[in-house]
Structure formats: structure tokens, C-alpha cells
C-alpha positions as a LaTeX table, in Angstrom:
\begin{tabular}{lrrr}
\hline
Residue & $x$ (\AA) & $y$ (\AA) & $z$ (\AA) \\
\hline
Unk1 & $-28.92$ & $-30.02$ & $-68.55$ \\
Unk2 & $-32.25$ & $-31.07$ & $-67.00$ \\
Unk3 & $-33.11$ & $-34.72$ & $-67.41$ \\
Unk4 & $-36.08$ & $-36.24$ & $-69.15$ \\
Unk5 & $-39.01$ & $-36.78$ & $-66.78$ \\
Unk6 & $-39.60$ & $-40.20$ & $-65.33$ \\
Unk7 & $-42.69$ & $-42.17$ & $-66.22$ \\
Unk8 & $-44.39$ & $-41.78$ & $-62.86$ \\
Unk9 & $-47.56$ & $-43.76$ & $-62.30$ \\
Unk10 & $-50.92$ & $-42.04$ & $-62.05$ \\
Unk11 & $-51.12$ & $-43.20$ & $-58.44$ \\
Unk12 & $-47.89$ & $-41.35$ & $-57.62$ \\
Unk13 & $-49.09$ & $-38.19$ & $-59.35$ \\
Unk14 & $-52.48$ & $-38.32$ & $-57.61$ \\
Unk15 & $-50.79$ & $-38.74$ & $-54.24$ \\
Unk16 & $-48.54$ & $-35.72$ & $-54.76$ \\
Unk17 & $-51.49$ & $-33.66$ & $-55.95$ \\
Unk18 & $-53.07$ & $-34.00$ & $-52.49$ \\
Unk19 & $-50.30$ & $-31.74$ & $-51.09$ \\
Unk20 & $-50.11$ & $-32.72$ & $-47.42$ \\
Unk21 & $-46.63$ & $-31.27$ & $-46.87$ \\
Unk22 & $-47.88$ & $-28.71$ & $-44.28$ \\
Unk23 & $-48.41$ & $-31.62$ & $-41.89$ \\
Unk24 & $-44.64$ & $-32.21$ & $-41.86$ \\
Unk25 & $-44.00$ & $-28.51$ & $-41.23$ \\
Unk26 & $-46.44$ & $-28.59$ & $-38.31$ \\
Unk27 & $-44.60$ & $-31.57$ & $-36.81$ \\
Unk28 & $-41.35$ & $-29.57$ & $-36.85$ \\
Unk29 & $-42.95$ & $-26.47$ & $-35.31$ \\
Unk30 & $-44.76$ & $-28.47$ & $-32.63$ \\
Unk31 & $-41.58$ & $-30.34$ & $-31.73$ \\
Unk32 & $-39.54$ & $-27.16$ & $-31.42$ \\
Unk33 & $-42.26$ & $-25.33$ & $-29.47$ \\
Unk34 & $-42.64$ & $-28.29$ & $-27.08$ \\
Unk35 & $-38.90$ & $-28.50$ & $-26.43$ \\
Unk36 & $-38.65$ & $-24.73$ & $-25.99$ \\
Unk37 & $-41.52$ & $-24.67$ & $-23.47$ \\
Unk38 & $-40.04$ & $-27.64$ & $-21.60$ \\
Unk39 & $-36.68$ & $-25.84$ & $-21.35$ \\
Unk40 & $-38.34$ & $-22.66$ & $-20.09$ \\
Unk41 & $-40.37$ & $-24.60$ & $-17.55$ \\
Unk42 & $-37.26$ & $-26.44$ & $-16.37$ \\
Unk43 & $-35.31$ & $-23.19$ & $-15.95$ \\
Unk44 & $-38.20$ & $-21.55$ & $-14.07$ \\
Unk45 & $-38.59$ & $-24.51$ & $-11.72$ \\
Unk46 & $-34.84$ & $-24.72$ & $-11.16$ \\
Unk47 & $-34.69$ & $-21.00$ & $-10.37$ \\
Unk48 & $-37.59$ & $-21.28$ & $-7.92$ \\
Unk49 & $-36.00$ & $-24.26$ & $-6.19$ \\
Unk50 & $-32.71$ & $-22.41$ & $-5.77$ \\
Unk51 & $-34.53$ & $-19.47$ & $-4.16$ \\
Unk52 & $-36.71$ & $-21.60$ & $-1.88$ \\
Unk53 & $-34.03$ & $-24.15$ & $-0.97$ \\
Unk54 & $-30.65$ & $-22.41$ & $-1.13$ \\
Unk55 & $-27.76$ & $-24.90$ & $-1.04$ \\
Unk56 & $-24.91$ & $-24.65$ & 1.35 \\
Unk57 & $-21.34$ & $-25.28$ & 0.06 \\
Unk58 & $-21.47$ & $-28.75$ & 1.57 \\
Unk59 & $-24.74$ & $-29.52$ & $-0.18$ \\
Unk60 & $-23.29$ & $-28.31$ & $-3.47$ \\
Unk61 & $-20.28$ & $-30.52$ & $-3.06$ \\
Unk62 & $-22.45$ & $-33.52$ & $-2.29$ \\
Unk63 & $-24.76$ & $-32.71$ & $-5.19$ \\
Unk64 & $-21.86$ & $-32.62$ & $-7.63$ \\
Unk65 & $-21.17$ & $-36.27$ & $-6.89$ \\
Unk66 & $-24.79$ & $-37.33$ & $-7.24$ \\
Unk67 & $-25.94$ & $-39.94$ & $-9.69$ \\
Unk68 & $-27.33$ & $-37.36$ & $-12.11$ \\
Unk69 & $-24.01$ & $-35.51$ & $-12.17$ \\
Unk70 & $-22.16$ & $-38.72$ & $-12.90$ \\
Unk71 & $-24.55$ & $-39.48$ & $-15.75$ \\
Unk72 & $-24.00$ & $-35.99$ & $-17.15$ \\
Unk73 & $-20.22$ & $-36.33$ & $-16.94$ \\
Unk74 & $-20.38$ & $-39.72$ & $-18.66$ \\
Unk75 & $-22.57$ & $-38.36$ & $-21.46$ \\
Unk76 & $-20.32$ & $-35.32$ & $-21.87$ \\
Unk77 & $-17.25$ & $-37.54$ & $-22.18$ \\
Unk78 & $-19.01$ & $-39.69$ & $-24.78$ \\
Unk79 & $-20.26$ & $-36.82$ & $-26.94$ \\
Unk80 & $-17.25$ & $-34.49$ & $-26.66$ \\
Unk81 & $-14.83$ & $-36.76$ & $-28.50$ \\
Unk82 & $-12.19$ & $-36.37$ & $-25.77$ \\
Unk83 & $-12.11$ & $-40.09$ & $-24.95$ \\
Unk84 & $-11.48$ & $-43.07$ & $-27.27$ \\
Unk85 & $-15.12$ & $-44.16$ & $-27.04$ \\
Unk86 & $-16.20$ & $-40.56$ & $-27.61$ \\
Unk87 & $-14.08$ & $-40.26$ & $-30.74$ \\
Unk88 & $-15.54$ & $-43.49$ & $-32.09$ \\
Unk89 & $-19.06$ & $-42.19$ & $-31.45$ \\
Unk90 & $-18.36$ & $-38.83$ & $-33.13$ \\
Unk91 & $-16.92$ & $-40.51$ & $-36.23$ \\
Unk92 & $-19.75$ & $-43.07$ & $-36.35$ \\
Unk93 & $-22.45$ & $-40.41$ & $-36.09$ \\
Unk94 & $-20.79$ & $-38.31$ & $-38.79$ \\
Unk95 & $-20.64$ & $-41.38$ & $-41.04$ \\
Unk96 & $-24.35$ & $-41.98$ & $-40.42$ \\
Unk97 & $-25.02$ & $-38.37$ & $-41.42$ \\
Unk98 & $-23.11$ & $-38.92$ & $-44.66$ \\
Unk99 & $-25.22$ & $-42.01$ & $-45.37$ \\
Unk100 & $-28.38$ & $-39.96$ & $-44.73$ \\
Unk101 & $-27.15$ & $-37.34$ & $-47.22$ \\
Unk102 & $-26.53$ & $-40.04$ & $-49.83$ \\
Unk103 & $-30.02$ & $-41.46$ & $-49.27$ \\
Unk104 & $-31.47$ & $-38.00$ & $-49.81$ \\
Unk105 & $-29.64$ & $-37.63$ & $-53.12$ \\
Unk106 & $-30.84$ & $-41.10$ & $-54.20$ \\
Unk107 & $-34.45$ & $-40.29$ & $-53.30$ \\
Unk108 & $-34.38$ & $-36.96$ & $-55.15$ \\
Unk109 & $-33.22$ & $-38.74$ & $-58.30$ \\
Unk110 & $-35.93$ & $-41.37$ & $-58.47$ \\
Unk111 & $-39.08$ & $-40.24$ & $-56.67$ \\
Unk112 & $-41.46$ & $-37.32$ & $-56.43$ \\
Unk113 & $-41.18$ & $-34.63$ & $-53.80$ \\
Unk114 & $-44.17$ & $-36.10$ & $-52.00$ \\
Unk115 & $-45.26$ & $-39.73$ & $-52.28$ \\
Unk116 & $-47.54$ & $-42.28$ & $-50.67$ \\
Unk117 & $-45.44$ & $-45.30$ & $-49.72$ \\
Unk118 & $-45.37$ & $-48.15$ & $-47.24$ \\
Unk119 & $-42.54$ & $-49.38$ & $-45.08$ \\
Unk120 & $-42.09$ & $-52.61$ & $-47.06$ \\
Unk121 & $-41.83$ & $-50.87$ & $-50.45$ \\
Unk122 & $-39.10$ & $-48.38$ & $-49.66$ \\
Unk123 & $-35.65$ & $-49.69$ & $-48.68$ \\
Unk124 & $-34.23$ & $-46.18$ & $-48.35$ \\
Unk125 & $-36.99$ & $-45.31$ & $-45.89$ \\
Unk126 & $-36.05$ & $-48.32$ & $-43.78$ \\
Unk127 & $-32.39$ & $-47.31$ & $-43.73$ \\
Unk128 & $-33.31$ & $-43.69$ & $-43.07$ \\
Unk129 & $-35.48$ & $-44.72$ & $-40.13$ \\
Unk130 & $-32.62$ & $-46.75$ & $-38.63$ \\
Unk131 & $-30.36$ & $-43.72$ & $-39.01$ \\
Unk132 & $-33.06$ & $-41.53$ & $-37.48$ \\
Unk133 & $-33.13$ & $-43.77$ & $-34.41$ \\
Unk134 & $-29.36$ & $-43.34$ & $-34.07$ \\
Unk135 & $-29.65$ & $-39.56$ & $-34.45$ \\
Unk136 & $-32.39$ & $-39.49$ & $-31.82$ \\
Unk137 & $-30.28$ & $-41.44$ & $-29.33$ \\
Unk138 & $-27.36$ & $-39.09$ & $-30.01$ \\
Unk139 & $-29.75$ & $-36.17$ & $-29.49$ \\
Unk140 & $-30.65$ & $-37.54$ & $-26.06$ \\
Unk141 & $-26.97$ & $-38.03$ & $-25.16$ \\
Unk142 & $-26.16$ & $-34.43$ & $-26.11$ \\
Unk143 & $-29.15$ & $-33.23$ & $-24.10$ \\
Unk144 & $-28.00$ & $-35.08$ & $-20.99$ \\
Unk145 & $-24.44$ & $-33.81$ & $-21.46$ \\
Unk146 & $-25.42$ & $-30.15$ & $-21.92$ \\
Unk147 & $-24.80$ & $-27.74$ & $-19.05$ \\
Unk148 & $-26.79$ & $-24.95$ & $-20.73$ \\
Unk149 & $-30.00$ & $-26.42$ & $-22.06$ \\
Unk150 & $-31.02$ & $-23.29$ & $-23.96$ \\
Unk151 & $-27.70$ & $-23.22$ & $-25.82$ \\
Unk152 & $-28.16$ & $-26.90$ & $-26.64$ \\
Unk153 & $-31.61$ & $-26.18$ & $-28.09$ \\
Unk154 & $-30.19$ & $-23.66$ & $-30.57$ \\
Unk155 & $-27.06$ & $-25.64$ & $-31.47$ \\
Unk156 & $-26.62$ & $-26.58$ & $-35.14$ \\
Unk157 & $-26.91$ & $-30.34$ & $-34.57$ \\
Unk158 & $-30.07$ & $-29.87$ & $-32.53$ \\
Unk159 & $-31.70$ & $-27.65$ & $-35.15$ \\
Unk160 & $-30.88$ & $-30.19$ & $-37.88$ \\
Unk161 & $-32.39$ & $-33.01$ & $-35.81$ \\
Unk162 & $-35.53$ & $-31.04$ & $-35.03$ \\
Unk163 & $-36.05$ & $-30.21$ & $-38.71$ \\
Unk164 & $-35.35$ & $-33.70$ & $-40.09$ \\
Unk165 & $-36.42$ & $-36.26$ & $-37.46$ \\
Unk166 & $-40.11$ & $-35.40$ & $-36.81$ \\
Unk167 & $-41.06$ & $-35.59$ & $-40.53$ \\
Unk168 & $-39.19$ & $-38.90$ & $-40.79$ \\
Unk169 & $-41.05$ & $-40.52$ & $-37.90$ \\
Unk170 & $-44.34$ & $-38.97$ & $-39.04$ \\
Unk171 & $-43.92$ & $-40.45$ & $-42.52$ \\
Unk172 & $-44.05$ & $-43.96$ & $-41.04$ \\
Unk173 & $-47.32$ & $-43.19$ & $-39.32$ \\
Unk174 & $-49.16$ & $-41.57$ & $-42.24$ \\
Unk175 & $-47.37$ & $-43.73$ & $-44.86$ \\
Unk176 & $-46.36$ & $-40.69$ & $-46.83$ \\
Unk177 & $-42.96$ & $-39.12$ & $-47.44$ \\
Unk178 & $-41.89$ & $-35.57$ & $-48.19$ \\
Unk179 & $-38.34$ & $-34.91$ & $-49.29$ \\
Unk180 & $-38.82$ & $-31.28$ & $-48.31$ \\
Unk181 & $-36.34$ & $-30.22$ & $-45.62$ \\
Unk182 & $-34.17$ & $-33.31$ & $-45.50$ \\
Unk183 & $-31.42$ & $-31.26$ & $-47.18$ \\
Unk184 & $-30.75$ & $-29.59$ & $-43.80$ \\
Unk185 & $-28.69$ & $-32.69$ & $-42.98$ \\
Unk186 & $-25.99$ & $-31.27$ & $-45.29$ \\
Unk187 & $-25.21$ & $-28.63$ & $-42.65$ \\
Unk188 & $-23.52$ & $-31.38$ & $-40.64$ \\
Unk189 & $-20.67$ & $-31.13$ & $-43.16$ \\
Unk190 & $-19.61$ & $-28.04$ & $-41.20$ \\
Unk191 & $-18.43$ & $-30.35$ & $-38.40$ \\
Unk192 & $-16.04$ & $-32.31$ & $-40.66$ \\
Unk193 & $-12.92$ & $-30.47$ & $-39.35$ \\
Unk194 & $-13.79$ & $-31.49$ & $-35.78$ \\
Unk195 & $-14.11$ & $-35.13$ & $-36.84$ \\
Unk196 & $-10.76$ & $-35.03$ & $-38.64$ \\
Unk197 & $-9.13$ & $-33.47$ & $-35.57$ \\
Unk198 & $-10.56$ & $-36.22$ & $-33.35$ \\
Unk199 & $-9.06$ & $-38.94$ & $-35.57$ \\
Unk200 & $-5.79$ & $-36.95$ & $-35.70$ \\
Unk201 & $-5.82$ & $-36.42$ & $-39.47$ \\
Unk202 & $-5.60$ & $-32.67$ & $-38.86$ \\
Unk203 & $-3.09$ & $-31.29$ & $-36.40$ \\
Unk204 & $-1.73$ & $-27.88$ & $-37.42$ \\
Unk205 & $-3.85$ & $-24.73$ & $-37.42$ \\
Unk206 & $-3.43$ & $-23.89$ & $-41.11$ \\
Unk207 & $-4.80$ & $-27.24$ & $-42.29$ \\
Unk208 & $-7.67$ & $-26.97$ & $-39.83$ \\
Unk209 & $-8.63$ & $-23.53$ & $-41.11$ \\
Unk210 & $-8.40$ & $-24.65$ & $-44.73$ \\
Unk211 & $-10.61$ & $-27.66$ & $-44.00$ \\
Unk212 & $-13.09$ & $-25.43$ & $-42.19$ \\
Unk213 & $-13.29$ & $-23.15$ & $-45.21$ \\
Unk214 & $-13.77$ & $-26.05$ & $-47.63$ \\
Unk215 & $-16.38$ & $-27.70$ & $-45.40$ \\
Unk216 & $-18.35$ & $-24.45$ & $-45.20$ \\
Unk217 & $-18.26$ & $-24.05$ & $-48.98$ \\
Unk218 & $-19.25$ & $-27.65$ & $-49.71$ \\
Unk219 & $-21.90$ & $-27.73$ & $-46.99$ \\
Unk220 & $-23.46$ & $-24.46$ & $-48.10$ \\
Unk221 & $-23.50$ & $-25.50$ & $-51.78$ \\
Unk222 & $-25.17$ & $-28.82$ & $-50.95$ \\
Unk223 & $-27.67$ & $-27.13$ & $-48.62$ \\
Unk224 & $-28.43$ & $-24.51$ & $-51.27$ \\
Unk225 & $-28.89$ & $-27.26$ & $-53.87$ \\
Unk226 & $-31.47$ & $-28.94$ & $-51.67$ \\
Unk227 & $-33.23$ & $-25.63$ & $-51.03$ \\
Unk228 & $-33.44$ & $-24.85$ & $-54.75$ \\
Unk229 & $-34.60$ & $-28.41$ & $-55.46$ \\
Unk230 & $-37.47$ & $-27.86$ & $-53.03$ \\
Unk231 & $-38.44$ & $-24.49$ & $-54.50$ \\
Unk232 & $-38.25$ & $-25.61$ & $-58.14$ \\
Unk233 & $-40.22$ & $-28.83$ & $-57.64$ \\
Unk234 & $-42.68$ & $-27.70$ & $-54.97$ \\
Unk235 & $-43.95$ & $-24.64$ & $-56.79$ \\
Unk236 & $-45.81$ & $-21.68$ & $-55.33$ \\
Unk237 & $-48.64$ & $-22.81$ & $-52.99$ \\
Unk238 & $-50.30$ & $-19.40$ & $-53.38$ \\
Unk239 & $-50.69$ & $-19.99$ & $-57.12$ \\
Unk240 & $-51.84$ & $-23.61$ & $-56.99$ \\
Unk241 & $-48.30$ & $-24.91$ & $-57.71$ \\
Unk242 & $-48.66$ & $-23.98$ & $-61.36$ \\
Unk243 & $-45.03$ & $-22.84$ & $-61.67$ \\
Unk244 & $-43.54$ & $-26.12$ & $-60.42$ \\
Unk245 & $-41.08$ & $-27.95$ & $-62.66$ \\
Unk246 & $-42.23$ & $-30.89$ & $-64.72$ \\
Unk247 & $-42.10$ & $-34.02$ & $-62.59$ \\
Unk248 & $-38.62$ & $-35.51$ & $-62.55$ \\
Unk249 & $-37.13$ & $-32.96$ & $-64.94$ \\
Unk250 & $-35.02$ & $-31.04$ & $-62.42$ \\
Unk251 & $-33.02$ & $-33.03$ & $-59.88$ \\
Unk252 & $-30.70$ & $-32.32$ & $-57.01$ \\
Unk253 & $-27.62$ & $-32.87$ & $-59.19$ \\
Unk254 & $-28.83$ & $-30.24$ & $-61.64$ \\
Unk255 & $-29.03$ & $-27.68$ & $-58.83$ \\
Unk256 & $-25.49$ & $-28.47$ & $-57.69$ \\
Unk257 & $-24.22$ & $-28.13$ & $-61.28$ \\
Unk258 & $-25.85$ & $-24.74$ & $-61.80$ \\
Unk259 & $-24.65$ & $-23.50$ & $-58.42$ \\
Unk260 & $-21.04$ & $-24.45$ & $-59.21$ \\
Unk261 & $-20.89$ & $-23.02$ & $-62.72$ \\
Unk262 & $-22.60$ & $-19.76$ & $-61.70$ \\
Unk263 & $-20.59$ & $-19.25$ & $-58.50$ \\
\hline
\end{tabular}
């Protein structure tokens, strides 16, 4: 059943009433558009260089041992999970994602969808920012390791980072948070079977397939719960948010409960 609303302060309610959430959406769109244009420009320049300066087999062989190629091979070994250090990194990043999911659930249970806060007042924001820095560094590693930049741009991990990281960093600048699309981090649950394979907890194909199925179900339910939480608490912007739920009356856990019992 829905919970009783919290006694939010008038300052919190006035801040949410300003409705500046489109700024966070713009940050996501600008980030994606910038990366997409950079990738297109890089591919165009690379294609022009190959036509103007065709490489001989000897040049190709020498280029493969260049410093940039060695950096790419190192990054690929780190992010692929094929080496001991790579497996540690994969497990550590997945654990950080789990912590970010827990922080999202905590924030949905005790604060409004949109709030004015400062860095010193919000411990979960501090932890989330530290995790965001780790995710950004991992993003850069995966970018360096990618052979096909366009495929990297549309990979699941990249899409999750693009949707969740720009609003996080923007919130520190404007001193305002929006829970909004942070639930996209739950999609990382889909990669749980890979992590378990890396740590050798899964070895036979049947257990891997079963874990994949369960991870898809759990990840989709959690993602759907976050999506419904956003819709129910945000309200319809075209009708002045009049159909939004009463503040604090409908939480993330309520969405998960209704999704499970109605599945």
C-alpha cells in the first residue's frame, strides 16, 4: 500500500514547484549529440587520411606497434575481463553500479523528485559523485579500448553513462538534483552473468542461460519500477502537473510491489 506522505518543508516544495528538470534532459541530449558528432568527424577525417595517405603493408605493420596501439591493447585487456586485473576491474565497476542503485532507492524513499540541495547537506550526493567519477574513468577506458567507435557509442553501458552522468555532474553546478532518469542504472544488472563468469562462479551453459534470464527479469522490473516512479511523481507537464501523486505517497518500492503482483 502507498505510504503516508512525508512532512516536506515549504522550501522543498517551493523548489520542486520551479520544475527545472528539462535542464537535465538538455544536458543528456547535448552530451549525446556532441559525442555523436565527434565520432562522425573522427570517422570522416580517418577516411580522408586513408585516401590521401594510403599505407603500405610495412607502414601498417609499424603502425600496429605504435604507442597508441599499445595503449588500446592495454585498455582492451583491462576492460575485457580476460586478465586478472581486468576481472578485478569488471567486478569492482559492477559493485559500484550496485551501490549507485541502492543510493537511488534510498533517495526515492526520503526526498522529492526534484530538490535544491548543496554538496555538504547530501551524503548520498557525495557518494554518487564519487561513483560517477569512477564510471566516467571506466567510460574513457572503454572508449580507448573500442575498435569500432560507433558501436561503442550505442553500447548499453555507454547509453547508461550518457543518461546518468551529465545530470549528476550538472546537479553539483546548479545545486539541484533530479531523480528522474537515474533508474537507467538498473540496466547494468543485465551484465551480471558476465561478471559471474569472470569470477568463475558460472561455468556450464545451462547455469549461464538461467542467470541471463533471471538478470533480464530483475533488471527490467527494477527499470520499470523507476520509470513508473518518475511518471507517477512527475505528473503531466502539459497539464501543469496536476495529476502527480501526493508528495512522498508513492515510492519506488511500491512500484516494484505492484509490478510483481500484477506480472
